[in-house]
Amino acid sequence: MPRIMLYRVTRPLDLAPEVYPPFISLILQGEKQLQIGTQSVHYRAGELFIAATDMPATGRVTVAEADAPYLAVRLTLDFALLSDLICTMPATADAPLSKGMAVLAADDMLLAAWLRLLRLRDHPADIAVLAPLAERELLYRLLCGPQGQLLRQAADVSSHFSAVQRPISWLKSHYAQPVRMAALAGMANMSLSVFHRRFKAVTGLTPLQYQKHLRLYAARSQLLLMRGKVAAVAASVGYESLTQFTREYERLFGDPPARDSRRHRQ
């Protein structure tokens, strides 16, 4: 099941900054905190996190021990499957634009759906036939729940939520390039003021903040994994000023680039 990831962590741990794809995640044991822009999201065992759009975030496993490790499962969302399922369900009334993320308690039916999906890992021969059915049941339970409207908006190509996805996708692929707000607003077919408001409502960040996070996360990955020179890395992600890059990097990650890189290699 390629879109399912299982996690096991035996101690509190800072996680690498990541641009999370749209996903749903259930904590089975332990607790985790995500920092998305200025928003801090904390969730624990028995709770589900939904990210309905690409989310630049830093994370920390806050509760984990060797004899009681943090355990979680994550499923990357398939919007084609979600849209197909929604078409078979009764229509719902229009709702205000949802935030792109939510935390909710998993009820017994939702937990049972997760369990049926995960048990297929022990029966590989059944996965091709039964995994799509189990995933469909899981998504159905979510759509019927308190955050179903969020998933409906994300899967509806005509929604304001989906309109914001077009500039988000462009920024993900072109974060190192200079950006014009008017051009991004045009991708969403919105006025500049409406686009700015709806973009922040969905992502928790302004468009420029979103681009900045993409740049800095990419830079940190290069520095920690490939040990590149700071000036070259800054230029590769779109910064013309090394001073500005260093200042914004330290503001987001707590240390200037060179020190942060050395600390993680120790």
PDB file of C-alpha atoms in Angstrom:
ATOM      1  CA  MET A   1       0.000   0.000   0.000  1.00  0.00           C
ATOM      2  CA  PRO A   2       2.296   2.752  -1.287  1.00  0.00           C
ATOM      3  CA  ARG A   3       0.364   5.762   0.091  1.00  0.00           C
ATOM      4  CA  ILE A   4       0.341   4.474   3.674  1.00  0.00           C
ATOM      5  CA  MET A   5       3.208   5.212   6.063  1.00  0.00           C
ATOM      6  CA  LEU A   6       3.662   3.819   9.577  1.00  0.00           C
ATOM      7  CA  TYR A   7       5.719   5.713  12.169  1.00  0.00           C
ATOM      8  CA  ARG A   8       7.394   4.524  15.358  1.00  0.00           C
ATOM      9  CA  VAL A   9       9.478   6.894  17.522  1.00  0.00           C
ATOM     10  CA  THR A  10      10.926   5.924  20.909  1.00  0.00           C
ATOM     11  CA  ARG A  11      11.806   9.371  22.297  1.00  0.00           C
ATOM     12  CA  PRO A  12      10.715  13.000  21.908  1.00  0.00           C
ATOM     13  CA  LEU A  13      12.112  14.117  18.582  1.00  0.00           C
ATOM     14  CA  ASP A  14      12.257  17.210  16.381  1.00  0.00           C
ATOM     15  CA  LEU A  15      11.205  16.239  12.875  1.00  0.00           C
ATOM     16  CA  ALA A  16      12.696  17.692   9.726  1.00  0.00           C
ATOM     17  CA  PRO A  17      10.696  20.547   8.172  1.00  0.00           C
ATOM     18  CA  GLU A  18       8.514  19.111   5.474  1.00  0.00           C
ATOM     19  CA  VAL A  19       5.995  20.197   2.884  1.00  0.00           C
ATOM     20  CA  TYR A  20       3.259  17.731   3.732  1.00  0.00           C
ATOM     21  CA  PRO A  21       1.087  16.569   0.824  1.00  0.00           C
ATOM     22  CA  PRO A  22      -2.655  16.334   1.465  1.00  0.00           C
ATOM     23  CA  PHE A  23      -3.032  13.511   3.995  1.00  0.00           C
ATOM     24  CA  ILE A  24      -4.857  12.106   6.979  1.00  0.00           C
ATOM     25  CA  SER A  25      -2.928  10.848   9.983  1.00  0.00           C
ATOM     26  CA  LEU A  26      -4.035   8.926  13.067  1.00  0.00           C
ATOM     27  CA  ILE A  27      -1.953   8.788  16.243  1.00  0.00           C
ATOM     28  CA  LEU A  28      -2.221   5.397  17.915  1.00  0.00           C
ATOM     29  CA  GLN A  29       0.061   6.209  20.840  1.00  0.00           C
ATOM     30  CA  GLY A  30       1.940   9.311  21.988  1.00  0.00           C
ATOM     31  CA  GLU A  31       1.542  12.955  21.000  1.00  0.00           C
ATOM     32  CA  LYS A  32       2.760  15.271  18.240  1.00  0.00           C
ATOM     33  CA  GLN A  33       2.923  18.992  17.578  1.00  0.00           C
ATOM     34  CA  LEU A  34       2.951  20.690  14.180  1.00  0.00           C
ATOM     35  CA  GLN A  35       3.898  24.308  13.589  1.00  0.00           C
ATOM     36  CA  ILE A  36       2.314  25.731  10.443  1.00  0.00           C
ATOM     37  CA  GLY A  37       3.164  29.387  10.067  1.00  0.00           C
ATOM     38  CA  THR A  38       2.009  31.032  13.280  1.00  0.00           C
ATOM     39  CA  GLN A  39      -0.418  28.192  14.054  1.00  0.00           C
ATOM     40  CA  SER A  40       0.504  25.421  16.463  1.00  0.00           C
ATOM     41  CA  VAL A  41      -1.459  22.173  16.217  1.00  0.00           C
ATOM     42  CA  HIS A  42      -1.209  19.538  18.933  1.00  0.00           C
ATOM     43  CA  TYR A  43      -2.833  16.142  18.680  1.00  0.00           C
ATOM     44  CA  ARG A  44      -2.599  12.888  20.606  1.00  0.00           C
ATOM     45  CA  ALA A  45      -3.548   9.208  20.627  1.00  0.00           C
ATOM     46  CA  GLY A  46      -7.017   8.642  19.222  1.00  0.00           C
ATOM     47  CA  GLU A  47      -7.024  11.903  17.276  1.00  0.00           C
ATOM     48  CA  LEU A  48      -6.860  12.433  13.550  1.00  0.00           C
ATOM     49  CA  PHE A  49      -5.137  15.243  11.664  1.00  0.00           C
ATOM     50  CA  ILE A  50      -6.393  16.212   8.217  1.00  0.00           C
ATOM     51  CA  ALA A  51      -4.296  18.308   5.830  1.00  0.00           C
ATOM     52  CA  ALA A  52      -6.374  19.006   2.728  1.00  0.00           C
ATOM     53  CA  THR A  53      -3.688  21.029   0.959  1.00  0.00           C
ATOM     54  CA  ASP A  54       0.114  21.065   0.750  1.00  0.00           C
ATOM     55  CA  MET A  55       1.312  22.272   4.165  1.00  0.00           C
ATOM     56  CA  PRO A  56       4.832  23.560   4.919  1.00  0.00           C
ATOM     57  CA  ALA A  57       5.278  22.584   8.562  1.00  0.00           C
ATOM     58  CA  THR A  58       7.770  21.711  11.252  1.00  0.00           C
ATOM     59  CA  GLY A  59       6.908  18.899  13.612  1.00  0.00           C
ATOM     60  CA  ARG A  60       7.890  17.445  16.953  1.00  0.00           C
ATOM     61  CA  VAL A  61       6.971  14.163  18.574  1.00  0.00           C
ATOM     62  CA  THR A  62       6.325  15.426  22.103  1.00  0.00           C
ATOM     63  CA  VAL A  63       5.389  12.218  23.941  1.00  0.00           C
ATOM     64  CA  ALA A  64       7.283   8.989  23.235  1.00  0.00           C
ATOM     65  CA  GLU A  65       9.192   6.462  25.337  1.00  0.00           C
ATOM     66  CA  ALA A  66      11.084   3.261  24.647  1.00  0.00           C
ATOM     67  CA  ASP A  67       8.386   1.153  26.320  1.00  0.00           C
ATOM     68  CA  ALA A  68       5.531   3.325  24.999  1.00  0.00           C
ATOM     69  CA  PRO A  69       6.677   4.595  21.589  1.00  0.00           C
ATOM     70  CA  TYR A  70       4.904   7.140  19.455  1.00  0.00           C
ATOM     71  CA  LEU A  71       2.901   5.204  16.879  1.00  0.00           C
ATOM     72  CA  ALA A  72       1.049   6.755  13.970  1.00  0.00           C
ATOM     73  CA  VAL A  73      -0.258   5.957  10.514  1.00  0.00           C
ATOM     74  CA  ARG A  74      -0.504   8.383   7.591  1.00  0.00           C
ATOM     75  CA  LEU A  75      -2.477   8.047   4.372  1.00  0.00           C
ATOM     76  CA  THR A  76      -1.798  10.388   1.454  1.00  0.00           C
ATOM     77  CA  LEU A  77      -5.125  11.502   0.025  1.00  0.00           C
ATOM     78  CA  ASP A  78      -6.229  10.431  -3.446  1.00  0.00           C
ATOM     79  CA  PHE A  79      -8.524  13.224  -4.630  1.00  0.00           C
ATOM     80  CA  ALA A  80      -9.745  11.228  -7.630  1.00  0.00           C
ATOM     81  CA  LEU A  81     -11.031   8.535  -5.278  1.00  0.00           C
ATOM     82  CA  LEU A  82     -12.444  11.165  -2.942  1.00  0.00           C
ATOM     83  CA  SER A  83     -14.284  12.935  -5.785  1.00  0.00           C
ATOM     84  CA  ASP A  84     -15.694   9.665  -7.078  1.00  0.00           C
ATOM     85  CA  LEU A  85     -17.005   8.822  -3.621  1.00  0.00           C
ATOM     86  CA  ILE A  86     -18.559  12.265  -3.120  1.00  0.00           C
ATOM     87  CA  CYS A  87     -20.486  11.873  -6.387  1.00  0.00           C
ATOM     88  CA  THR A  88     -22.303   8.863  -4.913  1.00  0.00           C
ATOM     89  CA  MET A  89     -23.336  10.719  -1.750  1.00  0.00           C
ATOM     90  CA  PRO A  90     -26.175  13.205  -1.175  1.00  0.00           C
ATOM     91  CA  ALA A  91     -25.249  16.820  -1.856  1.00  0.00           C
ATOM     92  CA  THR A  92     -24.673  19.107   1.102  1.00  0.00           C
ATOM     93  CA  ALA A  93     -25.358  22.797   1.578  1.00  0.00           C
ATOM     94  CA  ASP A  94     -22.583  25.237   0.728  1.00  0.00           C
ATOM     95  CA  ALA A  95     -20.422  26.169   3.699  1.00  0.00           C
ATOM     96  CA  PRO A  96     -17.883  28.936   4.403  1.00  0.00           C
ATOM     97  CA  LEU A  97     -14.365  28.356   3.123  1.00  0.00           C
ATOM     98  CA  SER A  98     -12.664  25.796   5.361  1.00  0.00           C
ATOM     99  CA  LYS A  99      -9.174  25.997   6.755  1.00  0.00           C
ATOM    100  CA  GLY A 100      -6.876  23.542   5.048  1.00  0.00           C
ATOM    101  CA  MET A 101      -6.334  21.498   8.192  1.00  0.00           C
ATOM    102  CA  ALA A 102      -8.288  20.096  11.118  1.00  0.00           C
ATOM    103  CA  VAL A 103      -7.962  17.863  14.171  1.00  0.00           C
ATOM    104  CA  LEU A 104     -10.775  15.588  15.271  1.00  0.00           C
ATOM    105  CA  ALA A 105     -11.326  12.674  17.624  1.00  0.00           C
ATOM    106  CA  ALA A 106     -11.620   9.334  15.839  1.00  0.00           C
ATOM    107  CA  ASP A 107     -14.869   7.580  16.740  1.00  0.00           C
ATOM    108  CA  ASP A 108     -15.297   3.804  16.885  1.00  0.00           C
ATOM    109  CA  MET A 109     -16.446   3.465  13.268  1.00  0.00           C
ATOM    110  CA  LEU A 110     -13.512   5.517  12.013  1.00  0.00           C
ATOM    111  CA  LEU A 111     -11.051   3.476  14.084  1.00  0.00           C
ATOM    112  CA  ALA A 112     -12.579   0.254  12.767  1.00  0.00           C
ATOM    113  CA  ALA A 113     -12.143   1.482   9.189  1.00  0.00           C
ATOM    114  CA  TRP A 114      -8.468   2.274   9.852  1.00  0.00           C
ATOM    115  CA  LEU A 115      -8.001  -1.169  11.406  1.00  0.00           C
ATOM    116  CA  ARG A 116      -9.471  -2.963   8.394  1.00  0.00           C
ATOM    117  CA  LEU A 117      -7.140  -1.043   6.103  1.00  0.00           C
ATOM    118  CA  LEU A 118      -4.040  -1.727   8.209  1.00  0.00           C
ATOM    119  CA  ARG A 119      -4.776  -5.432   8.662  1.00  0.00           C
ATOM    120  CA  LEU A 120      -4.387  -5.887   4.926  1.00  0.00           C
ATOM    121  CA  ARG A 121      -0.626  -5.496   5.408  1.00  0.00           C
ATOM    122  CA  ASP A 122      -0.702  -9.018   6.863  1.00  0.00           C
ATOM    123  CA  HIS A 123      -2.512 -10.351   3.784  1.00  0.00           C
ATOM    124  CA  PRO A 124      -0.615  -9.072   0.721  1.00  0.00           C
ATOM    125  CA  ALA A 125      -2.656 -11.191  -1.679  1.00  0.00           C
ATOM    126  CA  ASP A 126      -5.816  -9.325  -0.646  1.00  0.00           C
ATOM    127  CA  ILE A 127      -4.445  -5.798  -1.011  1.00  0.00           C
ATOM    128  CA  ALA A 128      -5.198  -5.260  -4.707  1.00  0.00           C
ATOM    129  CA  VAL A 129      -8.884  -6.105  -4.251  1.00  0.00           C
ATOM    130  CA  LEU A 130      -9.665  -5.061  -0.679  1.00  0.00           C
ATOM    131  CA  ALA A 131      -7.440  -2.003  -0.080  1.00  0.00           C
ATOM    132  CA  PRO A 132      -9.493   0.280  -2.391  1.00  0.00           C
ATOM    133  CA  LEU A 133     -12.665  -0.833  -0.596  1.00  0.00           C
ATOM    134  CA  ALA A 134     -11.151  -0.264   2.844  1.00  0.00           C
ATOM    135  CA  GLU A 135      -9.825   3.159   1.841  1.00  0.00           C
ATOM    136  CA  ARG A 136     -13.198   4.056   0.383  1.00  0.00           C
ATOM    137  CA  GLU A 137     -14.879   3.148   3.677  1.00  0.00           C
ATOM    138  CA  LEU A 138     -12.365   5.245   5.618  1.00  0.00           C
ATOM    139  CA  LEU A 139     -12.956   8.282   3.408  1.00  0.00           C
ATOM    140  CA  TYR A 140     -16.715   7.770   3.619  1.00  0.00           C
ATOM    141  CA  ARG A 141     -16.558   7.863   7.426  1.00  0.00           C
ATOM    142  CA  LEU A 142     -14.566  11.081   7.251  1.00  0.00           C
ATOM    143  CA  LEU A 143     -16.970  12.670   4.776  1.00  0.00           C
ATOM    144  CA  CYS A 144     -19.871  11.852   7.096  1.00  0.00           C
ATOM    145  CA  GLY A 145     -18.061  13.341  10.082  1.00  0.00           C
ATOM    146  CA  PRO A 146     -17.602  16.863  11.443  1.00  0.00           C
ATOM    147  CA  GLN A 147     -14.793  17.700   8.978  1.00  0.00           C
ATOM    148  CA  GLY A 148     -16.452  16.230   5.915  1.00  0.00           C
ATOM    149  CA  GLN A 149     -17.001  19.690   4.442  1.00  0.00           C
ATOM    150  CA  LEU A 150     -13.244  20.323   4.398  1.00  0.00           C
ATOM    151  CA  LEU A 151     -12.668  17.228   2.262  1.00  0.00           C
ATOM    152  CA  ARG A 152     -15.620  18.074   0.028  1.00  0.00           C
ATOM    153  CA  GLN A 153     -14.230  21.538  -0.681  1.00  0.00           C
ATOM    154  CA  ALA A 154     -10.751  20.160  -1.358  1.00  0.00           C
ATOM    155  CA  ALA A 155     -12.097  17.611  -3.847  1.00  0.00           C
ATOM    156  CA  ASP A 156     -14.521  19.995  -5.594  1.00  0.00           C
ATOM    157  CA  VAL A 157     -12.689  21.487  -8.572  1.00  0.00           C
ATOM    158  CA  SER A 158     -15.198  24.359  -8.717  1.00  0.00           C
ATOM    159  CA  SER A 159     -14.737  25.450  -5.082  1.00  0.00           C
ATOM    160  CA  HIS A 160     -12.815  28.480  -3.831  1.00  0.00           C
ATOM    161  CA  PHE A 161     -10.640  26.009  -1.909  1.00  0.00           C
ATOM    162  CA  SER A 162      -9.613  24.258  -5.128  1.00  0.00           C
ATOM    163  CA  ALA A 163      -9.047  27.590  -6.868  1.00  0.00           C
ATOM    164  CA  VAL A 164      -6.371  28.383  -4.285  1.00  0.00           C
ATOM    165  CA  GLN A 165      -4.689  25.052  -5.078  1.00  0.00           C
ATOM    166  CA  ARG A 166      -3.608  26.270  -8.523  1.00  0.00           C
ATOM    167  CA  PRO A 167      -1.255  28.993  -7.228  1.00  0.00           C
ATOM    168  CA  ILE A 168      -0.139  26.648  -4.435  1.00  0.00           C
ATOM    169  CA  SER A 169       0.906  24.071  -7.030  1.00  0.00           C
ATOM    170  CA  TRP A 170       2.708  26.760  -9.024  1.00  0.00           C
ATOM    171  CA  LEU A 171       4.585  27.971  -5.941  1.00  0.00           C
ATOM    172  CA  LYS A 172       5.675  24.428  -5.085  1.00  0.00           C
ATOM    173  CA  SER A 173       7.258  24.035  -8.518  1.00  0.00           C
ATOM    174  CA  HIS A 174       8.619  27.588  -8.895  1.00  0.00           C
ATOM    175  CA  TYR A 175       9.405  28.736  -5.335  1.00  0.00           C
ATOM    176  CA  ALA A 176      12.881  29.937  -6.339  1.00  0.00           C
ATOM    177  CA  GLN A 177      11.477  32.343  -8.928  1.00  0.00           C
ATOM    178  CA  PRO A 178      10.320  35.904  -8.266  1.00  0.00           C
ATOM    179  CA  VAL A 179       6.572  36.002  -7.852  1.00  0.00           C
ATOM    180  CA  ARG A 180       3.934  38.595  -8.709  1.00  0.00           C
ATOM    181  CA  MET A 181       0.875  38.540  -6.485  1.00  0.00           C
ATOM    182  CA  ALA A 182      -1.342  39.656  -9.365  1.00  0.00           C
ATOM    183  CA  ALA A 183      -0.243  36.639 -11.397  1.00  0.00           C
ATOM    184  CA  LEU A 184      -1.030  34.252  -8.528  1.00  0.00           C
ATOM    185  CA  ALA A 185      -4.422  35.869  -8.016  1.00  0.00           C
ATOM    186  CA  GLY A 186      -5.071  35.454 -11.733  1.00  0.00           C
ATOM    187  CA  MET A 187      -4.383  31.717 -11.485  1.00  0.00           C
ATOM    188  CA  ALA A 188      -7.170  31.534  -8.906  1.00  0.00           C
ATOM    189  CA  ASN A 189      -9.460  33.865 -10.896  1.00  0.00           C
ATOM    190  CA  MET A 190      -9.741  36.172  -7.895  1.00  0.00           C
ATOM    191  CA  SER A 191      -9.093  39.809  -7.157  1.00  0.00           C
ATOM    192  CA  LEU A 192      -5.873  40.475  -5.278  1.00  0.00           C
ATOM    193  CA  SER A 193      -7.569  41.210  -1.949  1.00  0.00           C
ATOM    194  CA  VAL A 194      -9.915  38.207  -2.134  1.00  0.00           C
ATOM    195  CA  PHE A 195      -7.062  35.907  -3.177  1.00  0.00           C
ATOM    196  CA  HIS A 196      -4.864  37.043  -0.300  1.00  0.00           C
ATOM    197  CA  ARG A 197      -7.671  36.479   2.205  1.00  0.00           C
ATOM    198  CA  ARG A 198      -8.668  33.061   0.886  1.00  0.00           C
ATOM    199  CA  PHE A 199      -5.092  31.851   0.488  1.00  0.00           C
ATOM    200  CA  LYS A 200      -4.381  32.612   4.140  1.00  0.00           C
ATOM    201  CA  ALA A 201      -7.681  31.046   5.207  1.00  0.00           C
ATOM    202  CA  VAL A 202      -6.693  27.776   3.526  1.00  0.00           C
ATOM    203  CA  THR A 203      -2.969  27.593   4.326  1.00  0.00           C
ATOM    204  CA  GLY A 204      -2.580  29.703   7.468  1.00  0.00           C
ATOM    205  CA  LEU A 205       0.073  31.741   5.617  1.00  0.00           C
ATOM    206  CA  THR A 206       0.101  34.648   3.200  1.00  0.00           C
ATOM    207  CA  PRO A 207       1.306  33.781  -0.328  1.00  0.00           C
ATOM    208  CA  LEU A 208       4.708  35.384   0.333  1.00  0.00           C
ATOM    209  CA  GLN A 209       5.043  33.590   3.674  1.00  0.00           C
ATOM    210  CA  TYR A 210       4.153  30.334   1.953  1.00  0.00           C
ATOM    211  CA  GLN A 211       6.834  30.893  -0.688  1.00  0.00           C
ATOM    212  CA  LYS A 212       9.346  31.838   2.006  1.00  0.00           C
ATOM    213  CA  HIS A 213       8.664  28.622   3.902  1.00  0.00           C
ATOM    214  CA  LEU A 214       9.089  26.565   0.735  1.00  0.00           C
ATOM    215  CA  ARG A 215      12.424  28.263   0.052  1.00  0.00           C
ATOM    216  CA  LEU A 216      13.737  27.862   3.591  1.00  0.00           C
ATOM    217  CA  TYR A 217      12.635  24.225   3.896  1.00  0.00           C
ATOM    218  CA  ALA A 218      14.353  23.410   0.605  1.00  0.00           C
ATOM    219  CA  ALA A 219      17.487  25.226   1.770  1.00  0.00           C
ATOM    220  CA  ARG A 220      17.558  23.366   5.065  1.00  0.00           C
ATOM    221  CA  SER A 221      17.206  20.021   3.310  1.00  0.00           C
ATOM    222  CA  GLN A 222      20.173  20.863   1.102  1.00  0.00           C
ATOM    223  CA  LEU A 223      22.299  22.002   4.030  1.00  0.00           C
ATOM    224  CA  LEU A 224      21.529  18.986   6.212  1.00  0.00           C
ATOM    225  CA  LEU A 225      21.646  16.310   3.535  1.00  0.00           C
ATOM    226  CA  MET A 226      24.197  17.568   1.017  1.00  0.00           C
ATOM    227  CA  ARG A 227      26.233  19.950   3.162  1.00  0.00           C
ATOM    228  CA  GLY A 228      26.285  22.653   0.515  1.00  0.00           C
ATOM    229  CA  LYS A 229      27.871  26.061   1.007  1.00  0.00           C
ATOM    230  CA  VAL A 230      25.440  28.501   2.573  1.00  0.00           C
ATOM    231  CA  ALA A 231      25.779  31.185  -0.119  1.00  0.00           C
ATOM    232  CA  ALA A 232      25.249  28.686  -2.936  1.00  0.00           C
ATOM    233  CA  VAL A 233      22.244  27.152  -1.204  1.00  0.00           C
ATOM    234  CA  ALA A 234      20.695  30.577  -0.590  1.00  0.00           C
ATOM    235  CA  ALA A 235      21.035  31.461  -4.265  1.00  0.00           C
ATOM    236  CA  SER A 236      19.646  28.105  -5.398  1.00  0.00           C
ATOM    237  CA  VAL A 237      16.354  28.671  -3.548  1.00  0.00           C
ATOM    238  CA  GLY A 238      15.912  32.220  -4.838  1.00  0.00           C
ATOM    239  CA  TYR A 239      17.603  34.534  -2.322  1.00  0.00           C
ATOM    240  CA  GLU A 240      19.658  37.383  -3.761  1.00  0.00           C
ATOM    241  CA  SER A 241      20.782  38.578  -0.328  1.00  0.00           C
ATOM    242  CA  LEU A 242      22.753  36.199   1.904  1.00  0.00           C
ATOM    243  CA  THR A 243      22.071  38.486   4.869  1.00  0.00           C
ATOM    244  CA  GLN A 244      18.327  38.271   4.341  1.00  0.00           C
ATOM    245  CA  PHE A 245      18.522  34.499   3.891  1.00  0.00           C
ATOM    246  CA  THR A 246      20.492  34.068   7.126  1.00  0.00           C
ATOM    247  CA  ARG A 247      18.122  36.312   9.068  1.00  0.00           C
ATOM    248  CA  GLU A 248      14.979  34.558   7.854  1.00  0.00           C
ATOM    249  CA  TYR A 249      16.515  31.103   8.291  1.00  0.00           C
ATOM    250  CA  GLU A 250      17.414  31.834  11.903  1.00  0.00           C
ATOM    251  CA  ARG A 251      13.982  33.299  12.589  1.00  0.00           C
ATOM    252  CA  LEU A 252      12.298  30.100  11.375  1.00  0.00           C
ATOM    253  CA  PHE A 253      14.698  27.435  12.638  1.00  0.00           C
ATOM    254  CA  GLY A 254      16.292  29.065  15.683  1.00  0.00           C
ATOM    255  CA  ASP A 255      19.911  29.013  14.446  1.00  0.00           C
ATOM    256  CA  PRO A 256      21.744  30.579  11.502  1.00  0.00           C
ATOM    257  CA  PRO A 257      22.327  28.155   8.607  1.00  0.00           C
ATOM    258  CA  ALA A 258      25.947  27.181   9.294  1.00  0.00           C
ATOM    259  CA  ARG A 259      25.372  26.545  13.002  1.00  0.00           C
ATOM    260  CA  ASP A 260      22.165  24.630  12.341  1.00  0.00           C
ATOM    261  CA  SER A 261      23.953  22.417   9.823  1.00  0.00           C
ATOM    262  CA  ARG A 262      26.846  21.707  12.210  1.00  0.00           C
ATOM    263  CA  ARG A 263      24.483  20.943  15.100  1.00  0.00           C
ATOM    264  CA  HIS A 264      22.608  18.311  13.126  1.00  0.00           C
ATOM    265  CA  ARG A 265      25.818  16.629  11.964  1.00  0.00           C
ATOM    266  CA  GLN A 266      27.107  16.172  15.507  1.00  0.00           C
TER     267      GLN A 266
END
